[in-house]
Short mmCIF file of C-alpha atoms and ligand atoms in Angstrom, two decimals:
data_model
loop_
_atom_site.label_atom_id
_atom_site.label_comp_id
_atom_site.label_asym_id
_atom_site.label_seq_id
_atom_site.Cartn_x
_atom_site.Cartn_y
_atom_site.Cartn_z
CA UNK A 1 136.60 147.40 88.51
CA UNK A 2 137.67 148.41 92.20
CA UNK A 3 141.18 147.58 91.71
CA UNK A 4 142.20 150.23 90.02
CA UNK A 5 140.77 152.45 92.84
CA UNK A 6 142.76 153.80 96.08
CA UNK A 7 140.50 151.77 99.28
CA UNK A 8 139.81 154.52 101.59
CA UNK A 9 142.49 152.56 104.37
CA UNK A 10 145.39 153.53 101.59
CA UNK A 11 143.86 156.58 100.76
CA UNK A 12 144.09 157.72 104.99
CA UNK A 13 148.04 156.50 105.08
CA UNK A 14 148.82 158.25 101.68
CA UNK A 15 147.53 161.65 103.69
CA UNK A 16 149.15 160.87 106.53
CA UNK A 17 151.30 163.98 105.39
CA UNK A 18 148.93 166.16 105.74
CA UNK A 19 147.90 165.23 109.35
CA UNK A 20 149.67 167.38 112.04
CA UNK A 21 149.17 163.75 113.62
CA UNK A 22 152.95 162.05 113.66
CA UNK A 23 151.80 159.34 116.05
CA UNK A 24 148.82 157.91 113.48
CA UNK A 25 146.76 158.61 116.48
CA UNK A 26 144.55 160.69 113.19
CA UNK A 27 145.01 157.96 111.03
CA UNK A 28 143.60 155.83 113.84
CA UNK A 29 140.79 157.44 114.31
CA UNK A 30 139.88 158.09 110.81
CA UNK A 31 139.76 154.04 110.60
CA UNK A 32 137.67 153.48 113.67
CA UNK A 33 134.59 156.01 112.31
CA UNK A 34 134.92 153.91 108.67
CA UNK A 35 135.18 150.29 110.97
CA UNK A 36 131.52 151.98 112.95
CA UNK A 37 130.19 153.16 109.58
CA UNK A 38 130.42 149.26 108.25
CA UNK A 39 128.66 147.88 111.11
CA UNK A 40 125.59 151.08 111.15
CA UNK A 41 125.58 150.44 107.46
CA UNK A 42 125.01 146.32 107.79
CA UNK A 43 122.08 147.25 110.42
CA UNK A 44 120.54 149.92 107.94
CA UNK A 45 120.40 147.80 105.63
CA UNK A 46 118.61 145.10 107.10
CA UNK A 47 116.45 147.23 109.24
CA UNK A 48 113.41 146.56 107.44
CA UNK A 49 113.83 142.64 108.45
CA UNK A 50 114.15 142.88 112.08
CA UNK A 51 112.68 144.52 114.71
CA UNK A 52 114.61 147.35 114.81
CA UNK A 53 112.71 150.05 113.52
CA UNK A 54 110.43 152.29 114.99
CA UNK A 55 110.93 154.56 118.34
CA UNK A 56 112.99 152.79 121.05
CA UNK A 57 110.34 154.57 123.61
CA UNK A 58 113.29 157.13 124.76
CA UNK A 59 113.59 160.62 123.79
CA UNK A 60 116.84 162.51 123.31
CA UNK A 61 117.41 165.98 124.84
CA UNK A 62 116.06 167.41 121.62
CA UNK A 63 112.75 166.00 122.64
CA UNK A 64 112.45 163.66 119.82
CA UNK A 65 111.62 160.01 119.81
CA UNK A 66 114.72 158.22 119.19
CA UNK A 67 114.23 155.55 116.36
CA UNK A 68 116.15 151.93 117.78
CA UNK A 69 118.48 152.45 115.18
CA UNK A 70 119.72 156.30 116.11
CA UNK A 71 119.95 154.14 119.63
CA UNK A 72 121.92 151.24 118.42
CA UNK A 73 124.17 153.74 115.42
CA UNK A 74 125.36 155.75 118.99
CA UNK A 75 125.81 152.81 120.71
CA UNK A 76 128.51 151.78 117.65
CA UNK A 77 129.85 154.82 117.58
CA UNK A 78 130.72 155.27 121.60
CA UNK A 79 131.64 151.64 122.13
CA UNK A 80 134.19 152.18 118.41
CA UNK A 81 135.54 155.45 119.77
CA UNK A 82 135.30 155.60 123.50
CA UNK A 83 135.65 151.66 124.46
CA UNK A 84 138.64 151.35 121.91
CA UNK A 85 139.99 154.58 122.93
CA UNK A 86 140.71 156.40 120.12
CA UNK A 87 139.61 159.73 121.33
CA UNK A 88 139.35 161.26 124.59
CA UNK A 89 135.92 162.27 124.79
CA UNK A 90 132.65 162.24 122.61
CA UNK A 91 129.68 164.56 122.36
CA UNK A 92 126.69 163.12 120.51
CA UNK A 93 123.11 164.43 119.41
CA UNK A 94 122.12 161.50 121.22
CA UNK A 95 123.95 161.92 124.76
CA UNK A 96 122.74 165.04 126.88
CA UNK A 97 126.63 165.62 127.95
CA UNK A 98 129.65 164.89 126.07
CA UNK A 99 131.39 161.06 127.23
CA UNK A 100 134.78 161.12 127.93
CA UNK A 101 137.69 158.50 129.12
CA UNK A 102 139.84 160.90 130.00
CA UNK A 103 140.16 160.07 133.98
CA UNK A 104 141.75 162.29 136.68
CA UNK A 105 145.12 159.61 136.19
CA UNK A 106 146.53 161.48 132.91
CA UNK A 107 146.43 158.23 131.90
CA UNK A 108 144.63 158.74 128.47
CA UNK A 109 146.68 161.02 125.88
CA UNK A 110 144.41 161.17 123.43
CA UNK A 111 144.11 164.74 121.76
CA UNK A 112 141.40 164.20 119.43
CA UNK A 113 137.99 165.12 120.46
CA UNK A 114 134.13 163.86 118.00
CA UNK A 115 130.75 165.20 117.84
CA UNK A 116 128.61 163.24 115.93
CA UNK A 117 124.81 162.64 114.81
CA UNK A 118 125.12 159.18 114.69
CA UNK A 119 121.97 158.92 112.50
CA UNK A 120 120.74 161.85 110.90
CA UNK A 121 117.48 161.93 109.37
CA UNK A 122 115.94 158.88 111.45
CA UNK A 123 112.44 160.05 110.71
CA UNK A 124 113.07 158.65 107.29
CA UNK A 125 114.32 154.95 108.67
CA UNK A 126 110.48 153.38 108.74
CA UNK A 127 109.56 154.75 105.35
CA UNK A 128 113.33 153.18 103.45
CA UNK A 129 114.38 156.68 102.54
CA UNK A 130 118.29 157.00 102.81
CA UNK A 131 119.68 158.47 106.37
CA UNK A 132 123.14 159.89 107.36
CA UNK A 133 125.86 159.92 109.73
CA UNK A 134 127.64 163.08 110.65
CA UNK A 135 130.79 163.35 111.91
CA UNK A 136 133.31 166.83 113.07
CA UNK A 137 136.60 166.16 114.64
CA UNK A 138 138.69 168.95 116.77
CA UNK A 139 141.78 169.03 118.81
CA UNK A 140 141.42 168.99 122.19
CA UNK A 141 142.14 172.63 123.78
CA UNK A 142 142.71 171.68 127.10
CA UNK A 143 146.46 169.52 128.29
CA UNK A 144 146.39 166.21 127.13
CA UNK A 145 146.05 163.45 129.66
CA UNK A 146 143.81 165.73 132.08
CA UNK A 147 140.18 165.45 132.21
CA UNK A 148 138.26 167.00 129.09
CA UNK A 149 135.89 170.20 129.62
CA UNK A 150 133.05 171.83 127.54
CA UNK A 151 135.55 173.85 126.10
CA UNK A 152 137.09 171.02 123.81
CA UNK A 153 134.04 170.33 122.60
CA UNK A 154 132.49 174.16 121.88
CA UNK A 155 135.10 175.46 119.41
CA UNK A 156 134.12 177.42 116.19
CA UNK A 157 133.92 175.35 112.93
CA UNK A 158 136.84 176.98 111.55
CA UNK A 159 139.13 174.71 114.43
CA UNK A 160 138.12 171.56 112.60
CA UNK A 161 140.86 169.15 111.69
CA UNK A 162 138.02 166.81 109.81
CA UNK A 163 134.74 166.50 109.23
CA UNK A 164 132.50 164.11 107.12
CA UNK A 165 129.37 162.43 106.79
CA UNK A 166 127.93 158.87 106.08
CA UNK A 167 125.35 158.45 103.78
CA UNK A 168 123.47 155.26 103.81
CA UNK A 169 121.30 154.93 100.20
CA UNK A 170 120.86 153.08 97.38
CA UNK A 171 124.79 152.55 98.04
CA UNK A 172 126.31 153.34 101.05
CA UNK A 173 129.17 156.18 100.91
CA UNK A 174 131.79 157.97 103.69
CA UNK A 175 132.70 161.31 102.01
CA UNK A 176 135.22 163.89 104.38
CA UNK A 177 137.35 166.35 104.31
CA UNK A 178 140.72 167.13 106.53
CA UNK A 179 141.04 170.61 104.89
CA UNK A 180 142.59 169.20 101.89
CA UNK A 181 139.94 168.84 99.42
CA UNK A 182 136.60 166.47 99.83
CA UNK A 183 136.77 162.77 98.80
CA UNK A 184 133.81 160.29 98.42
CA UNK A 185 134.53 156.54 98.56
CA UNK A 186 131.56 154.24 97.80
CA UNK A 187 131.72 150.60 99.78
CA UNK A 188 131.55 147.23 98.31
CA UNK A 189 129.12 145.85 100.69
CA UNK A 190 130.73 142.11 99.41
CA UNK A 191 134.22 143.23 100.57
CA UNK A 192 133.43 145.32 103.43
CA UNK A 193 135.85 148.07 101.66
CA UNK A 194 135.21 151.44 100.83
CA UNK A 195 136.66 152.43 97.59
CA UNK A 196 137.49 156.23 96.23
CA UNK A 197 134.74 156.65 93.93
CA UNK A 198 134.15 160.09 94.09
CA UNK A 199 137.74 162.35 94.18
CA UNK A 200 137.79 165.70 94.58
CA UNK A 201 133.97 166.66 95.13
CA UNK A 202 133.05 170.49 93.51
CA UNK A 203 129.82 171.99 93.95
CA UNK A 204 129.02 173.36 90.40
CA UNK A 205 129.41 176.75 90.26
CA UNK A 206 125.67 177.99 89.09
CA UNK A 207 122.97 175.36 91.36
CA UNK A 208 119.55 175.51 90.59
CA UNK A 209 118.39 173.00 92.80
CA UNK A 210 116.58 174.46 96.54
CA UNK A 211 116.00 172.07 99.16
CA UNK A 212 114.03 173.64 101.91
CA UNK A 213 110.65 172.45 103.67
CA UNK A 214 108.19 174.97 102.29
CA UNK A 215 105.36 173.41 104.75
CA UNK A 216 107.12 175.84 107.49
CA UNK A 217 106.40 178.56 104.68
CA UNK A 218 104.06 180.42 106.43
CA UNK A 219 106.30 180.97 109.36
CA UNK A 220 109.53 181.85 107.30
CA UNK A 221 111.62 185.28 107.78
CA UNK A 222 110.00 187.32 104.91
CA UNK A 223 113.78 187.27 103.52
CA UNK A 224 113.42 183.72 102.45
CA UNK A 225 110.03 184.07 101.40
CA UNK A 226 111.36 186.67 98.98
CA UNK A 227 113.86 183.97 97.81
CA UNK A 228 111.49 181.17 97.38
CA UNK A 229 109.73 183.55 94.63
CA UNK A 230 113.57 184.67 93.13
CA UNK A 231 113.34 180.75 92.84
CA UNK A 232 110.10 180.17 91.20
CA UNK A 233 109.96 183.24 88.95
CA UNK A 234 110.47 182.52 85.42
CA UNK A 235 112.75 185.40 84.69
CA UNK A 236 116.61 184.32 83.28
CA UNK A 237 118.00 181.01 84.37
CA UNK A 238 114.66 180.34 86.92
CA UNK A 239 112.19 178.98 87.64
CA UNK A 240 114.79 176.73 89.75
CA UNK A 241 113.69 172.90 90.75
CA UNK A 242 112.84 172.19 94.19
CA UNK A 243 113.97 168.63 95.99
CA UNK A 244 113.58 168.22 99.68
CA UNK A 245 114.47 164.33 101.01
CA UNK A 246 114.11 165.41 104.71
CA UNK A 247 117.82 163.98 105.20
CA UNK A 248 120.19 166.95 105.22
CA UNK A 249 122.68 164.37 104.01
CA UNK A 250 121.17 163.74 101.29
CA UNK A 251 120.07 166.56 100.43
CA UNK A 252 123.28 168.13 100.98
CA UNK A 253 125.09 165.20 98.67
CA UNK A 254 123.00 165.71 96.07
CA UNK A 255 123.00 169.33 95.78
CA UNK A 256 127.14 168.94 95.71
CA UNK A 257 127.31 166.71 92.58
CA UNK A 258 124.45 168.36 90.94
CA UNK A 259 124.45 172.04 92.64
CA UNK A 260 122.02 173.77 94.87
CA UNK A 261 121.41 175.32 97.89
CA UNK A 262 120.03 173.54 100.82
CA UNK A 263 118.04 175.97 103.59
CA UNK A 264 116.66 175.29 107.64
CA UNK A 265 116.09 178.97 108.28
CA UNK A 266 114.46 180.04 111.88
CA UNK A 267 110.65 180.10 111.96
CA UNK A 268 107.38 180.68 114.87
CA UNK A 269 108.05 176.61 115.17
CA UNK A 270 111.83 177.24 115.72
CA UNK A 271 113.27 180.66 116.21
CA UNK A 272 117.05 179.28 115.75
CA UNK A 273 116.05 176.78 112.72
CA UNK A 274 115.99 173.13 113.58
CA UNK A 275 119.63 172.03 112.79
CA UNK A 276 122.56 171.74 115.22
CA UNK A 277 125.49 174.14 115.09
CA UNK A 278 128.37 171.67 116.63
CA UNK A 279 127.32 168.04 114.92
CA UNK A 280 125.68 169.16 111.75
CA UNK A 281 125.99 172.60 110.82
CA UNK A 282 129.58 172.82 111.18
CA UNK A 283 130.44 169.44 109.67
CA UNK A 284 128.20 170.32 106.54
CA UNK A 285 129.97 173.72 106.77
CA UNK A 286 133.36 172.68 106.33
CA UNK A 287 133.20 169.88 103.55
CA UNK A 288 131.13 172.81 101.58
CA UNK A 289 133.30 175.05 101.87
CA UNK A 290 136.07 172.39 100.83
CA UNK A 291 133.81 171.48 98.06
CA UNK A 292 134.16 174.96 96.33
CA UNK A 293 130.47 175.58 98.29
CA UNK A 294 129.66 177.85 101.00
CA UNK A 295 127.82 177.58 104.63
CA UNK A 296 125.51 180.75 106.56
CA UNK A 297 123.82 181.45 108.89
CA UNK A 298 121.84 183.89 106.75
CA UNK A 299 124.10 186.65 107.43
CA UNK A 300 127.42 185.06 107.80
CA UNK A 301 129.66 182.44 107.61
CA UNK A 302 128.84 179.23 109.86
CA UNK A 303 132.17 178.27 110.70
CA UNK A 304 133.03 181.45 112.41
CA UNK A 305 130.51 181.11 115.15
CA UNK A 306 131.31 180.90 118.73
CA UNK A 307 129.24 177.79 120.27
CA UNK A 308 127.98 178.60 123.34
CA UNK A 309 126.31 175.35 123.95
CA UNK A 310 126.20 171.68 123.27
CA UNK A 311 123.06 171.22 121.05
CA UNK A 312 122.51 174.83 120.34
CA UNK A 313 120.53 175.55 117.05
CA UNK A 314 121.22 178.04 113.81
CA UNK A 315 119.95 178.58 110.48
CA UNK A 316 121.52 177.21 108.07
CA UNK A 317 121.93 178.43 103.97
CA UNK A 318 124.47 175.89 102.26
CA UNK A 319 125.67 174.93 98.88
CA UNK A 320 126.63 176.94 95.91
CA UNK A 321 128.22 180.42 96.16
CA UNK A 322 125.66 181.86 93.96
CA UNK A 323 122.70 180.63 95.82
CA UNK A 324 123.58 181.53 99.29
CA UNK A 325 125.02 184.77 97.87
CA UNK A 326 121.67 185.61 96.81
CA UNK A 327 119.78 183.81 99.91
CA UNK A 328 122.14 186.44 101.68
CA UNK A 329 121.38 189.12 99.99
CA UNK A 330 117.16 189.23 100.39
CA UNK A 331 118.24 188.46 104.45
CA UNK A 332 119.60 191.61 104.14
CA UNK A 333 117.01 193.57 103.53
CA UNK A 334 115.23 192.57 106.77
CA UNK A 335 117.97 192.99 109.51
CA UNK A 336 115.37 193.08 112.09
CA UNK A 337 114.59 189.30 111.72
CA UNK A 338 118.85 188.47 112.24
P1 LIG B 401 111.80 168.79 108.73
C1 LIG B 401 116.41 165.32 110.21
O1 LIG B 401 115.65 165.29 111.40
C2 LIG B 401 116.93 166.74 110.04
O2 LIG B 401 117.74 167.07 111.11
C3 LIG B 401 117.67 166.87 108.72
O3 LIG B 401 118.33 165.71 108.34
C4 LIG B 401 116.56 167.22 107.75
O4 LIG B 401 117.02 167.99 106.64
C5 LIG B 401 115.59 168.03 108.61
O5 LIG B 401 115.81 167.63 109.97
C6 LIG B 401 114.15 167.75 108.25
O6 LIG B 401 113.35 168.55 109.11
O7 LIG B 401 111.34 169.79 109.75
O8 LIG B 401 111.77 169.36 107.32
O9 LIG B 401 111.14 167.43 108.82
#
């Protein structure tokens, strides 16, 4: 039964301690992403009823055909965050340049800035496999009240106040961390209220689960092609199992509760991976490392890069310590592909 479990509103005002945020502006803010989760979630769910599936004809600056609902989950996410403002400025993996509110007039005194992929994993939407929502949250750098720059917006993971993700499956969850731990709370679609399910997330110590998309394989840096076989030699604890989803939240959720590494290294097709630092490497980054997990790049750690642009790409080697340790360690032995 739920009522014995914190709801993820009580759960945000029990933390409020731990928020630098005396004015609830955090607390806020925390509330509107859940309040825009509900109302992506109650589309997801029924997108196999209405015509709102398949591309919406645009394409996003990565090129890609935006799926209506990656088109209507920003929409919910700008009008919750920007509209209501609740943060002075937005950059999304849907919008080529961040949105902000935050006039010339001062007026807005906001300090919180979002990046978000509002729908992660949209490829999956038309064939009912389970898509995400990631979310990374940063102070702003420059004065409140005056407008908001690039800056704000390219800070190194390690800056993050929060960061979380959405995962819309066979039940819908909002799982994030503020630097105190990583909490999963499961919503009760009949009550519109999310409920801590999952406490305290910990990626097991030992994975033996690899997620990675071994049609690229071809095309790999010979260091992961050396891992793969680590992997799939039966020698000690191996061969290890291999589950791929094609939704890094997913992937990335399972891999946490069960253990595993999850892996979008560079390749011919993309010679800085596929993944985004700001709005899904970093996010990721942080909860793992929150989660008793770690986040690379292949040779170090993803939160201590310096962005140098909005959508710019990495590779990305995440989940347990012993996995990317020994990811890390065949990269190593080709430093001419870093
Ligand atoms: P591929 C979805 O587009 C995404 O960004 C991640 O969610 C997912 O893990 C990856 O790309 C899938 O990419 O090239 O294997 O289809």
């Amino acid at each position: 039964m739920e009522n014995n479990k914190a709801t993820l509103g009580e759960f945000i005002i029990e933390n409020q301690k731990h928020y630098k945020s005396t004015t609830g502006e955090f607390s806020r803010l925390l509330s509107s992403i859940k309040l825009a989760a509900k109302i992506v979630n109650h589309e997801v769910n029924k997108a196999g009823l209405v015509d709102i599936m398949g591309a919406a004809g645009a394409t996003n600056i990565q090129g890609e055909d935006q799926q209506k609902l990656d088109v209507y989950a920003n929409d919910v996410f700008m009008k919750t965050l920007i509209n209501r403002e609740i943060v002075c400025g937005v950059a999304s993996e849907e919008e080529d340049d961040f949105v902000t509110i935050c006039g010339k007039d001062g007026s807005n005194q906001n300090k919180y800035v979002v990046l978000i992929d509002p729908l992660d994993g949209s490829s999956n939407i038309d064939v009912n496999v389970s898509v995400g929502t990631i979310f990374s949250i940063y102070k702003r750098v420059t004065p409140i009240g005056a407008p908001v720059e690039l800056k704000d917006f390219l800070q190194p993971g390690n800056q993050q106040v929060a960061a979380g993700y959405v995962v819309y499956g066979t039940s819908t969850m909002l799982v994030y961390t503020s630097g105190y731990g990583v909490n999963g709370f499961t919503l009760n679609p009949a009550l519109g209220t999310f409920y801590l399910s999952h406490p305290e997330f910990r990626f097991p110590e030992n994975g033996k689960i690899y997620s990675i998309n071994e049609g690229n394989y071809v095309h790999f840096p010979q260091g992961v092609k050396d891992y793969l076989k680590y992997c799939q030699e039966e020698k000690e604890d191996r061969p290890y199992t291999s589950r791929y989803i094609g939704s890094l939240v997913s992937d990335f959720h399972r891999n946490m509760i069960k253990g595993g590494i999850y892996i979008y290294p560079t390749s011919f097709i993309g010679p800085k991976g596929k993944l985004r630092l700001l709005y899904e490497c970093n996010p990721m980054a942080f909860l793992a490392e929150q989660a008793n997990g770690t986040a690379s790049d292949g040779y170090g750690r993803i939160l201590d890069i310096e962005p140098t642009e909005l959508h710019q790409r990495v590779p990305f080697f995440c989940g347990s310590k012993n996995m990317v340790a020994k990811a890390e360690e065949f990269m190593a032995k080709y430093p001419e592909d870093a």
